[in-house]
Amino acid sequence: MTTTLVPVFAALGDETRWSILAALGEGDASASALAGRLPVTRQAIAKHLAVLQDVGLVEPIRVGREVRYRVIGSQLSDTAHRLDAIGAEWDRRLAAIKEIAEGL
Amino acid sequence: MTTTLVPVFAALGDETRWSILAALGEGDASASALAGRLPVTRQAIAKHLAVLQDVGLVEPIRVGREVRYRVIGSQLSDTAHRLDAIGAEWDRRLAAIKEIAEGL
DNA sequence: CTTGTCTGCAACTTCATGGTTGCAGATTAA
DNA sequence: TTAATCTGCAACCATGAAGTTGCAGACAAG
């Protein structure tokens, strides 16, 4: 699953979403359960979970009549590695430009 | 410089900003120069550059009467490493929870 | 069967943001 | 000094996103 990188960053660029991820770090939870712990409505949380699910950061698990969500840590790591690769590429390129600029 | 992580992601969560970064990858450039290459106004680019500068992804360099911008690749790498650390932490925690759930 | 609880959909408000145009202030070049 | 060009600021528009309330449907428990 090669998720496009930019939407993942957009998803990670929201504080509320991070607090949801943090809360899910304590263990899987449903939107209703999360609403008890966070200062936002259940529906707001549901939307955020949809966003997180779209970019593959979270996965839904049906348990009876409720839907628990689980963080997919590997997606975090994957995103990190791809970003790191880009950063390295940039350093490489900038170094090359620097050499040219210095007349080497 | 310990930039807060979330705004950096928010900055990276925009396609136009990435095309600006990509264009800057070819070498330092001013907002006006970038406006020639990208399908948006100079002022729009100026705003994006301000956002990128705020989170430390880019740095301004005065050259005569113009202001060139340069990508700071290390900030990309730094962000990547911090994200990776979080991802690893998540895996660790989830593994712990899994063990508990399996009654170990 | 009825009741409580959980999900899902829809409409609506508010506010941030990406984008625009227009103009004034520097500053280099001629 | 004058003209050309670049930056910076301000106002403005439009869209999208975060958040809310309200309601209907599903399903487990009593």
PDB file of C-alpha atoms (C1' of nucleotides) in Angstrom:
ATOM      1  CA  MET A   1       0.000   0.000   0.000  1.00  0.00           C
ATOM      2  CA  THR A   2       1.857   3.072  -1.223  1.00  0.00           C
ATOM      3  CA  THR A   3      -0.060   5.906   0.352  1.00  0.00           C
ATOM      4  CA  THR A   4       0.612   9.327  -1.063  1.00  0.00           C
ATOM      5  CA  LEU A   5       2.773  11.197   1.365  1.00  0.00           C
ATOM      6  CA  VAL A   6       1.188  14.642   1.462  1.00  0.00           C
ATOM      7  CA  PRO A   7      -2.270  13.647   2.815  1.00  0.00           C
ATOM      8  CA  VAL A   8      -0.542  11.738   5.606  1.00  0.00           C
ATOM      9  CA  PHE A   9       1.243  14.922   6.638  1.00  0.00           C
ATOM     10  CA  ALA A  10      -1.998  16.857   6.382  1.00  0.00           C
ATOM     11  CA  ALA A  11      -3.567  14.288   8.715  1.00  0.00           C
ATOM     12  CA  LEU A  12      -0.651  14.622  11.141  1.00  0.00           C
ATOM     13  CA  GLY A  13      -0.890  18.402  11.057  1.00  0.00           C
ATOM     14  CA  ASP A  14      -3.728  18.622  13.550  1.00  0.00           C
ATOM     15  CA  GLU A  15      -3.419  18.676  17.343  1.00  0.00           C
ATOM     16  CA  THR A  16      -6.751  17.001  18.001  1.00  0.00           C
ATOM     17  CA  ARG A  17      -5.770  14.132  15.758  1.00  0.00           C
ATOM     18  CA  TRP A  18      -2.577  13.706  17.743  1.00  0.00           C
ATOM     19  CA  SER A  19      -4.479  13.581  21.010  1.00  0.00           C
ATOM     20  CA  ILE A  20      -6.706  10.928  19.470  1.00  0.00           C
ATOM     21  CA  LEU A  21      -3.634   8.960  18.440  1.00  0.00           C
ATOM     22  CA  ALA A  22      -2.197   9.431  21.916  1.00  0.00           C
ATOM     23  CA  ALA A  23      -5.427   8.202  23.503  1.00  0.00           C
ATOM     24  CA  LEU A  24      -5.434   5.195  21.184  1.00  0.00           C
ATOM     25  CA  GLY A  25      -1.900   4.529  22.366  1.00  0.00           C
ATOM     26  CA  GLU A  26      -3.426   3.437  25.701  1.00  0.00           C
ATOM     27  CA  GLY A  27      -5.280   0.728  23.832  1.00  0.00           C
ATOM     28  CA  ASP A  28      -7.962   0.355  21.175  1.00  0.00           C
ATOM     29  CA  ALA A  29     -11.066   2.459  21.684  1.00  0.00           C
ATOM     30  CA  SER A  30     -14.319   3.432  20.001  1.00  0.00           C
ATOM     31  CA  ALA A  31     -15.296   6.945  18.996  1.00  0.00           C
ATOM     32  CA  SER A  32     -17.748   7.082  21.905  1.00  0.00           C
ATOM     33  CA  ALA A  33     -15.112   5.982  24.376  1.00  0.00           C
ATOM     34  CA  LEU A  34     -12.684   8.588  23.054  1.00  0.00           C
ATOM     35  CA  ALA A  35     -15.366  11.255  23.348  1.00  0.00           C
ATOM     36  CA  GLY A  36     -15.387  10.576  27.080  1.00  0.00           C
ATOM     37  CA  ARG A  37     -11.693  11.351  27.378  1.00  0.00           C
ATOM     38  CA  LEU A  38     -11.331  14.236  24.927  1.00  0.00           C
ATOM     39  CA  PRO A  39     -12.975  17.680  25.002  1.00  0.00           C
ATOM     40  CA  VAL A  40     -14.749  17.204  21.661  1.00  0.00           C
ATOM     41  CA  THR A  41     -17.920  15.596  20.432  1.00  0.00           C
ATOM     42  CA  ARG A  42     -18.176  11.999  19.384  1.00  0.00           C
ATOM     43  CA  GLN A  43     -19.001  13.063  15.829  1.00  0.00           C
ATOM     44  CA  ALA A  44     -15.971  15.280  15.594  1.00  0.00           C
ATOM     45  CA  ILE A  45     -13.847  12.349  16.692  1.00  0.00           C
ATOM     46  CA  ALA A  46     -15.574  10.130  14.150  1.00  0.00           C
ATOM     47  CA  LYS A  47     -14.567  12.535  11.387  1.00  0.00           C
ATOM     48  CA  HIS A  48     -10.987  12.616  12.580  1.00  0.00           C
ATOM     49  CA  LEU A  49     -10.912   8.833  12.723  1.00  0.00           C
ATOM     50  CA  ALA A  50     -12.185   8.733   9.144  1.00  0.00           C
ATOM     51  CA  VAL A  51      -9.340  11.012   8.091  1.00  0.00           C
ATOM     52  CA  LEU A  52      -6.789   8.917   9.941  1.00  0.00           C
ATOM     53  CA  GLN A  53      -8.218   5.763   8.431  1.00  0.00           C
ATOM     54  CA  ASP A  54      -8.084   7.207   4.915  1.00  0.00           C
ATOM     55  CA  VAL A  55      -4.350   7.716   5.166  1.00  0.00           C
ATOM     56  CA  GLY A  56      -3.822   4.349   6.802  1.00  0.00           C
ATOM     57  CA  LEU A  57      -2.754   5.548  10.219  1.00  0.00           C
ATOM     58  CA  VAL A  58      -5.554   3.759  12.005  1.00  0.00           C
ATOM     59  CA  GLU A  59      -7.650   0.671  11.422  1.00  0.00           C
ATOM     60  CA  PRO A  60     -11.247  -0.112  12.510  1.00  0.00           C
ATOM     61  CA  ILE A  61     -12.153  -3.290  14.354  1.00  0.00           C
ATOM     62  CA  ARG A  62     -15.762  -4.320  14.936  1.00  0.00           C
ATOM     63  CA  VAL A  63     -16.427  -5.627  18.422  1.00  0.00           C
ATOM     64  CA  GLY A  64     -20.085  -6.442  18.802  1.00  0.00           C
ATOM     65  CA  ARG A  65     -22.038  -3.317  18.083  1.00  0.00           C
ATOM     66  CA  GLU A  66     -19.151  -0.973  18.572  1.00  0.00           C
ATOM     67  CA  VAL A  67     -16.198  -0.087  16.355  1.00  0.00           C
ATOM     68  CA  ARG A  68     -12.814   0.085  18.018  1.00  0.00           C
ATOM     69  CA  TYR A  69      -9.846   1.787  16.379  1.00  0.00           C
ATOM     70  CA  ARG A  70      -6.227   0.765  16.488  1.00  0.00           C
ATOM     71  CA  VAL A  71      -3.121   2.764  15.628  1.00  0.00           C
ATOM     72  CA  ILE A  72      -0.973   1.312  12.880  1.00  0.00           C
ATOM     73  CA  GLY A  73       2.500   2.138  14.134  1.00  0.00           C
ATOM     74  CA  SER A  74       4.222   0.822  11.044  1.00  0.00           C
ATOM     75  CA  GLN A  75       2.590   3.491   8.921  1.00  0.00           C
ATOM     76  CA  LEU A  76       4.202   6.105  11.163  1.00  0.00           C
ATOM     77  CA  SER A  77       7.577   4.473  10.721  1.00  0.00           C
ATOM     78  CA  ASP A  78       7.051   4.115   6.985  1.00  0.00           C
ATOM     79  CA  THR A  79       6.197   7.797   6.637  1.00  0.00           C
ATOM     80  CA  ALA A  80       9.216   8.697   8.736  1.00  0.00           C
ATOM     81  CA  HIS A  81      11.541   6.698   6.548  1.00  0.00           C
ATOM     82  CA  ARG A  82      10.208   8.197   3.365  1.00  0.00           C
ATOM     83  CA  LEU A  83      10.595  11.682   4.804  1.00  0.00           C
ATOM     84  CA  ASP A  84      14.098  10.855   5.896  1.00  0.00           C
ATOM     85  CA  ALA A  85      14.951   9.695   2.386  1.00  0.00           C
ATOM     86  CA  ILE A  86      13.701  12.993   1.003  1.00  0.00           C
ATOM     87  CA  GLY A  87      15.732  14.913   3.558  1.00  0.00           C
ATOM     88  CA  ALA A  88      18.856  12.984   2.638  1.00  0.00           C
ATOM     89  CA  GLU A  89      18.207  13.550  -1.056  1.00  0.00           C
ATOM     90  CA  TRP A  90      17.955  17.255  -0.367  1.00  0.00           C
ATOM     91  CA  ASP A  91      21.222  17.315   1.513  1.00  0.00           C
ATOM     92  CA  ARG A  92      22.877  15.451  -1.346  1.00  0.00           C
ATOM     93  CA  ARG A  93      21.519  17.845  -3.926  1.00  0.00           C
ATOM     94  CA  LEU A  94      22.412  20.937  -1.899  1.00  0.00           C
ATOM     95  CA  ALA A  95      25.914  19.634  -1.391  1.00  0.00           C
ATOM     96  CA  ALA A  96      26.238  19.192  -5.154  1.00  0.00           C
ATOM     97  CA  ILE A  97      25.018  22.726  -5.780  1.00  0.00           C
ATOM     98  CA  LYS A  98      27.426  24.022  -3.187  1.00  0.00           C
ATOM     99  CA  GLU A  99      30.324  22.333  -4.928  1.00  0.00           C
ATOM    100  CA  ILE A 100      29.320  23.839  -8.241  1.00  0.00           C
ATOM    101  CA  ALA A 101      29.004  27.236  -6.625  1.00  0.00           C
ATOM    102  CA  GLU A 102      32.486  26.886  -5.191  1.00  0.00           C
ATOM    103  CA  GLY A 103      33.822  26.265  -8.672  1.00  0.00           C
ATOM    104  CA  LEU A 104      34.926  22.678  -8.127  1.00  0.00           C
TER     105      LEU A 104
ATOM    106  CA  MET B   1      15.990  24.840  17.944  1.00  0.00           C
ATOM    107  CA  THR B   2      13.271  22.468  19.065  1.00  0.00           C
ATOM    108  CA  THR B   3      10.435  23.208  16.696  1.00  0.00           C
ATOM    109  CA  THR B   4       7.079  21.831  17.663  1.00  0.00           C
ATOM    110  CA  LEU B   5       6.324  18.878  15.482  1.00  0.00           C
ATOM    111  CA  VAL B   6       2.690  19.380  14.531  1.00  0.00           C
ATOM    112  CA  PRO B   7       3.043  22.725  12.681  1.00  0.00           C
ATOM    113  CA  VAL B   8       5.838  21.217  10.625  1.00  0.00           C
ATOM    114  CA  PHE B   9       3.467  18.481   9.484  1.00  0.00           C
ATOM    115  CA  ALA B  10       0.793  21.037   8.777  1.00  0.00           C
ATOM    116  CA  ALA B  11       3.303  22.889   6.603  1.00  0.00           C
ATOM    117  CA  LEU B  12       4.187  19.689   4.792  1.00  0.00           C
ATOM    118  CA  GLY B  13       0.528  18.842   4.243  1.00  0.00           C
ATOM    119  CA  ASP B  14       0.130  21.086   1.220  1.00  0.00           C
ATOM    120  CA  GLU B  15       0.898  20.199  -2.389  1.00  0.00           C
ATOM    121  CA  THR B  16       1.798  23.720  -3.450  1.00  0.00           C
ATOM    122  CA  ARG B  17       4.298  23.945  -0.646  1.00  0.00           C
ATOM    123  CA  TRP B  18       5.912  20.747  -1.859  1.00  0.00           C
ATOM    124  CA  SER B  19       6.214  22.081  -5.378  1.00  0.00           C
ATOM    125  CA  ILE B  20       7.870  25.175  -3.936  1.00  0.00           C
ATOM    126  CA  LEU B  21      10.278  22.967  -2.010  1.00  0.00           C
ATOM    127  CA  ALA B  22      10.889  20.944  -5.157  1.00  0.00           C
ATOM    128  CA  ALA B  23      11.583  24.097  -7.147  1.00  0.00           C
ATOM    129  CA  LEU B  24      13.967  25.305  -4.443  1.00  0.00           C
ATOM    130  CA  GLY B  25      15.704  21.967  -4.784  1.00  0.00           C
ATOM    131  CA  GLU B  26      17.025  23.201  -8.137  1.00  0.00           C
ATOM    132  CA  GLY B  27      18.768  26.005  -6.289  1.00  0.00           C
ATOM    133  CA  ASP B  28      17.926  29.042  -4.197  1.00  0.00           C
ATOM    134  CA  ALA B  29      15.244  31.310  -5.646  1.00  0.00           C
ATOM    135  CA  SER B  30      13.180  34.387  -4.823  1.00  0.00           C
ATOM    136  CA  ALA B  31       9.400  34.498  -4.578  1.00  0.00           C
ATOM    137  CA  SER B  32       9.244  36.337  -7.894  1.00  0.00           C
ATOM    138  CA  ALA B  33      11.444  33.755  -9.612  1.00  0.00           C
ATOM    139  CA  LEU B  34       9.281  30.931  -8.232  1.00  0.00           C
ATOM    140  CA  ALA B  35       6.166  32.692  -9.459  1.00  0.00           C
ATOM    141  CA  GLY B  36       7.539  32.341 -12.969  1.00  0.00           C
ATOM    142  CA  ARG B  37       7.778  28.577 -12.626  1.00  0.00           C
ATOM    143  CA  LEU B  38       4.654  27.802 -10.637  1.00  0.00           C
ATOM    144  CA  PRO B  39       1.000  28.382 -11.557  1.00  0.00           C
ATOM    145  CA  VAL B  40       0.335  30.687  -8.606  1.00  0.00           C
ATOM    146  CA  THR B  41       0.842  34.334  -7.803  1.00  0.00           C
ATOM    147  CA  ARG B  42       3.988  35.755  -6.284  1.00  0.00           C
ATOM    148  CA  GLN B  43       2.059  36.769  -3.168  1.00  0.00           C
ATOM    149  CA  ALA B  44       0.660  33.302  -2.685  1.00  0.00           C
ATOM    150  CA  ILE B  45       4.180  31.942  -2.873  1.00  0.00           C
ATOM    151  CA  ALA B  46       5.359  34.591  -0.434  1.00  0.00           C
ATOM    152  CA  LYS B  47       2.765  33.399   2.085  1.00  0.00           C
ATOM    153  CA  HIS B  48       3.813  29.793   1.634  1.00  0.00           C
ATOM    154  CA  LEU B  49       7.443  30.758   2.085  1.00  0.00           C
ATOM    155  CA  ALA B  50       6.501  32.535   5.309  1.00  0.00           C
ATOM    156  CA  VAL B  51       4.829  29.357   6.558  1.00  0.00           C
ATOM    157  CA  LEU B  52       7.832  27.253   5.595  1.00  0.00           C
ATOM    158  CA  GLN B  53      10.163  29.725   7.262  1.00  0.00           C
ATOM    159  CA  ASP B  54       8.109  29.733  10.464  1.00  0.00           C
ATOM    160  CA  VAL B  55       8.605  26.011  10.900  1.00  0.00           C
ATOM    161  CA  GLY B  56      12.250  26.211   9.935  1.00  0.00           C
ATOM    162  CA  LEU B  57      12.069  24.332   6.660  1.00  0.00           C
ATOM    163  CA  VAL B  58      13.437  27.213   4.647  1.00  0.00           C
ATOM    164  CA  GLU B  59      15.734  30.159   5.262  1.00  0.00           C
ATOM    165  CA  PRO B  60      15.803  33.613   3.598  1.00  0.00           C
ATOM    166  CA  ILE B  61      18.958  35.078   2.102  1.00  0.00           C
ATOM    167  CA  ARG B  62      19.151  38.689   0.980  1.00  0.00           C
ATOM    168  CA  VAL B  63      20.921  39.116  -2.344  1.00  0.00           C
ATOM    169  CA  GLY B  64      20.875  42.738  -3.358  1.00  0.00           C
ATOM    170  CA  ARG B  65      17.304  43.853  -3.522  1.00  0.00           C
ATOM    171  CA  GLU B  66      15.873  40.374  -3.757  1.00  0.00           C
ATOM    172  CA  VAL B  67      15.309  37.688  -1.137  1.00  0.00           C
ATOM    173  CA  ARG B  68      16.329  34.181  -2.093  1.00  0.00           C
ATOM    174  CA  TYR B  69      15.133  31.162  -0.165  1.00  0.00           C
ATOM    175  CA  ARG B  70      17.015  28.016   0.624  1.00  0.00           C
ATOM    176  CA  VAL B  71      15.727  24.644   1.783  1.00  0.00           C
ATOM    177  CA  ILE B  72      17.069  23.440   5.106  1.00  0.00           C
ATOM    178  CA  GLY B  73      17.403  19.718   4.474  1.00  0.00           C
ATOM    179  CA  SER B  74      18.458  18.945   8.020  1.00  0.00           C
ATOM    180  CA  GLN B  75      15.092  20.075   9.328  1.00  0.00           C
ATOM    181  CA  LEU B  76      13.470  17.466   7.093  1.00  0.00           C
ATOM    182  CA  SER B  77      15.771  14.805   8.473  1.00  0.00           C
ATOM    183  CA  ASP B  78      15.217  15.972  12.012  1.00  0.00           C
ATOM    184  CA  THR B  79      11.459  15.808  11.620  1.00  0.00           C
ATOM    185  CA  ALA B  80      11.767  12.359  10.075  1.00  0.00           C
ATOM    186  CA  HIS B  81      13.813  11.057  12.977  1.00  0.00           C
ATOM    187  CA  ARG B  82      11.405  12.397  15.556  1.00  0.00           C
ATOM    188  CA  LEU B  83       8.497  10.830  13.710  1.00  0.00           C
ATOM    189  CA  ASP B  84      10.370   7.578  13.501  1.00  0.00           C
ATOM    190  CA  ALA B  85      10.983   7.649  17.236  1.00  0.00           C
ATOM    191  CA  ILE B  86       7.269   8.107  17.824  1.00  0.00           C
ATOM    192  CA  GLY B  87       6.463   5.259  15.464  1.00  0.00           C
ATOM    193  CA  ALA B  88       8.886   2.986  17.291  1.00  0.00           C
ATOM    194  CA  GLU B  89       7.445   4.023  20.655  1.00  0.00           C
ATOM    195  CA  TRP B  90       4.012   3.108  19.345  1.00  0.00           C
ATOM    196  CA  ASP B  91       5.141  -0.294  18.216  1.00  0.00           C
ATOM    197  CA  ARG B  92       6.758  -0.878  21.597  1.00  0.00           C
ATOM    198  CA  ARG B  93       3.620   0.129  23.454  1.00  0.00           C
ATOM    199  CA  LEU B  94       1.337  -1.905  21.199  1.00  0.00           C
ATOM    200  CA  ALA B  95       3.541  -4.925  21.629  1.00  0.00           C
ATOM    201  CA  ALA B  96       3.253  -4.505  25.414  1.00  0.00           C
ATOM    202  CA  ILE B  97      -0.510  -4.259  25.204  1.00  0.00           C
ATOM    203  CA  LYS B  98      -0.615  -7.311  22.993  1.00  0.00           C
ATOM    204  CA  GLU B  99       1.347  -9.299  25.553  1.00  0.00           C
ATOM    205  CA  ILE B 100      -1.021  -8.248  28.290  1.00  0.00           C
ATOM    206  CA  ALA B 101      -4.007  -9.150  26.141  1.00  0.00           C
ATOM    207  CA  GLU B 102      -2.528 -12.598  25.530  1.00  0.00           C
ATOM    208  CA  GLY B 103      -2.331 -13.111  29.260  1.00  0.00           C
ATOM    209  CA  LEU B 104       1.468 -13.278  29.500  1.00  0.00           C
TER     210      LEU B 104
ATOM    211  C1'  DC C   1     -41.093  -6.109  23.386  1.00  0.00           C
ATOM    212  C1'  DT C   2     -38.939  -2.204  25.156  1.00  0.00           C
ATOM    213  C1'  DT C   3     -35.141   0.370  26.530  1.00  0.00           C
ATOM    214  C1'  DG C   4     -30.473   1.955  26.395  1.00  0.00           C
ATOM    215  C1'  DT C   5     -26.523   2.581  23.843  1.00  0.00           C
ATOM    216  C1'  DC C   6     -23.770   2.726  19.979  1.00  0.00           C
ATOM    217  C1'  DT C   7     -23.067   3.965  15.060  1.00  0.00           C
ATOM    218  C1'  DG C   8     -23.941   6.721  10.853  1.00  0.00           C
ATOM    219  C1'  DC C   9     -25.854  10.426   8.079  1.00  0.00           C
ATOM    220  C1'  DA C  10     -27.070  15.218   7.280  1.00  0.00           C
ATOM    221  C1'  DA C  11     -27.385  20.137   7.897  1.00  0.00           C
ATOM    222  C1'  DC C  12     -25.455  24.039   9.674  1.00  0.00           C
ATOM    223  C1'  DT C  13     -22.026  27.491  11.776  1.00  0.00           C
ATOM    224  C1'  DT C  14     -17.544  29.303  12.237  1.00  0.00           C
ATOM    225  C1'  DC C  15     -13.032  30.137  11.210  1.00  0.00           C
ATOM    226  C1'  DA C  16      -8.562  29.310   9.028  1.00  0.00           C
ATOM    227  C1'  DT C  17      -6.251  29.181   4.789  1.00  0.00           C
ATOM    228  C1'  DG C  18      -5.121  29.293  -0.059  1.00  0.00           C
ATOM    229  C1'  DG C  19      -5.675  32.366  -3.468  1.00  0.00           C
ATOM    230  C1'  DT C  20      -6.435  36.807  -5.702  1.00  0.00           C
ATOM    231  C1'  DT C  21      -5.799  42.038  -6.871  1.00  0.00           C
ATOM    232  C1'  DG C  22      -3.986  46.500  -5.867  1.00  0.00           C
ATOM    233  C1'  DC C  23      -0.814  49.715  -4.152  1.00  0.00           C
ATOM    234  C1'  DA C  24       3.107  51.739  -1.626  1.00  0.00           C
ATOM    235  C1'  DG C  25       8.078  51.481  -0.360  1.00  0.00           C
ATOM    236  C1'  DA C  26      12.886  50.175  -1.513  1.00  0.00           C
ATOM    237  C1'  DT C  27      16.610  49.612  -4.432  1.00  0.00           C
ATOM    238  C1'  DT C  28      19.249  48.673  -8.433  1.00  0.00           C
ATOM    239  C1'  DA C  29      20.374  50.102 -13.164  1.00  0.00           C
ATOM    240  C1'  DA C  30      20.605  53.405 -16.758  1.00  0.00           C
TER     241       DA C  30
ATOM    242  C1'  DT D   1      17.126  61.539 -11.508  1.00  0.00           C
ATOM    243  C1'  DT D   2      14.170  58.525 -13.571  1.00  0.00           C
ATOM    244  C1'  DA D   3      12.573  54.131 -14.824  1.00  0.00           C
ATOM    245  C1'  DA D   4      12.227  49.304 -13.919  1.00  0.00           C
ATOM    246  C1'  DT D   5      11.848  45.719 -10.754  1.00  0.00           C
ATOM    247  C1'  DC D   6      11.497  43.522  -6.525  1.00  0.00           C
ATOM    248  C1'  DT D   7       9.503  43.208  -1.796  1.00  0.00           C
ATOM    249  C1'  DG D   8       5.868  43.908   1.694  1.00  0.00           C
ATOM    250  C1'  DC D   9       1.369  45.090   3.411  1.00  0.00           C
ATOM    251  C1'  DA D  10      -3.657  45.133   3.272  1.00  0.00           C
ATOM    252  C1'  DA D  11      -8.164  44.047   1.798  1.00  0.00           C
ATOM    253  C1'  DC D  12     -10.937  40.826  -0.052  1.00  0.00           C
ATOM    254  C1'  DC D  13     -13.193  36.291  -1.828  1.00  0.00           C
ATOM    255  C1'  DA D  14     -14.070  31.462  -1.713  1.00  0.00           C
ATOM    256  C1'  DT D  15     -13.532  27.072  -0.214  1.00  0.00           C
ATOM    257  C1'  DG D  16     -12.639  23.537   3.003  1.00  0.00           C
ATOM    258  C1'  DA D  17     -12.154  21.803   7.495  1.00  0.00           C
ATOM    259  C1'  DA D  18     -13.276  21.504  12.450  1.00  0.00           C
ATOM    260  C1'  DG D  19     -16.846  21.488  15.284  1.00  0.00           C
ATOM    261  C1'  DT D  20     -21.684  21.475  16.684  1.00  0.00           C
ATOM    262  C1'  DT D  21     -26.687  19.692  17.082  1.00  0.00           C
ATOM    263  C1'  DG D  22     -30.244  16.623  15.763  1.00  0.00           C
ATOM    264  C1'  DC D  23     -32.211  12.469  14.229  1.00  0.00           C
ATOM    265  C1'  DA D  24     -32.689   7.754  12.455  1.00  0.00           C
ATOM    266  C1'  DG D  25     -31.203   3.007  12.330  1.00  0.00           C
ATOM    267  C1'  DA D  26     -28.997  -1.195  14.388  1.00  0.00           C
ATOM    268  C1'  DC D  27     -28.282  -4.119  18.027  1.00  0.00           C
ATOM    269  C1'  DA D  28     -27.580  -5.983  22.678  1.00  0.00           C
ATOM    270  C1'  DA D  29     -29.698  -6.403  27.369  1.00  0.00           C
ATOM    271  C1'  DG D  30     -33.419  -6.427  30.429  1.00  0.00           C
TER     272       DG D  30
END
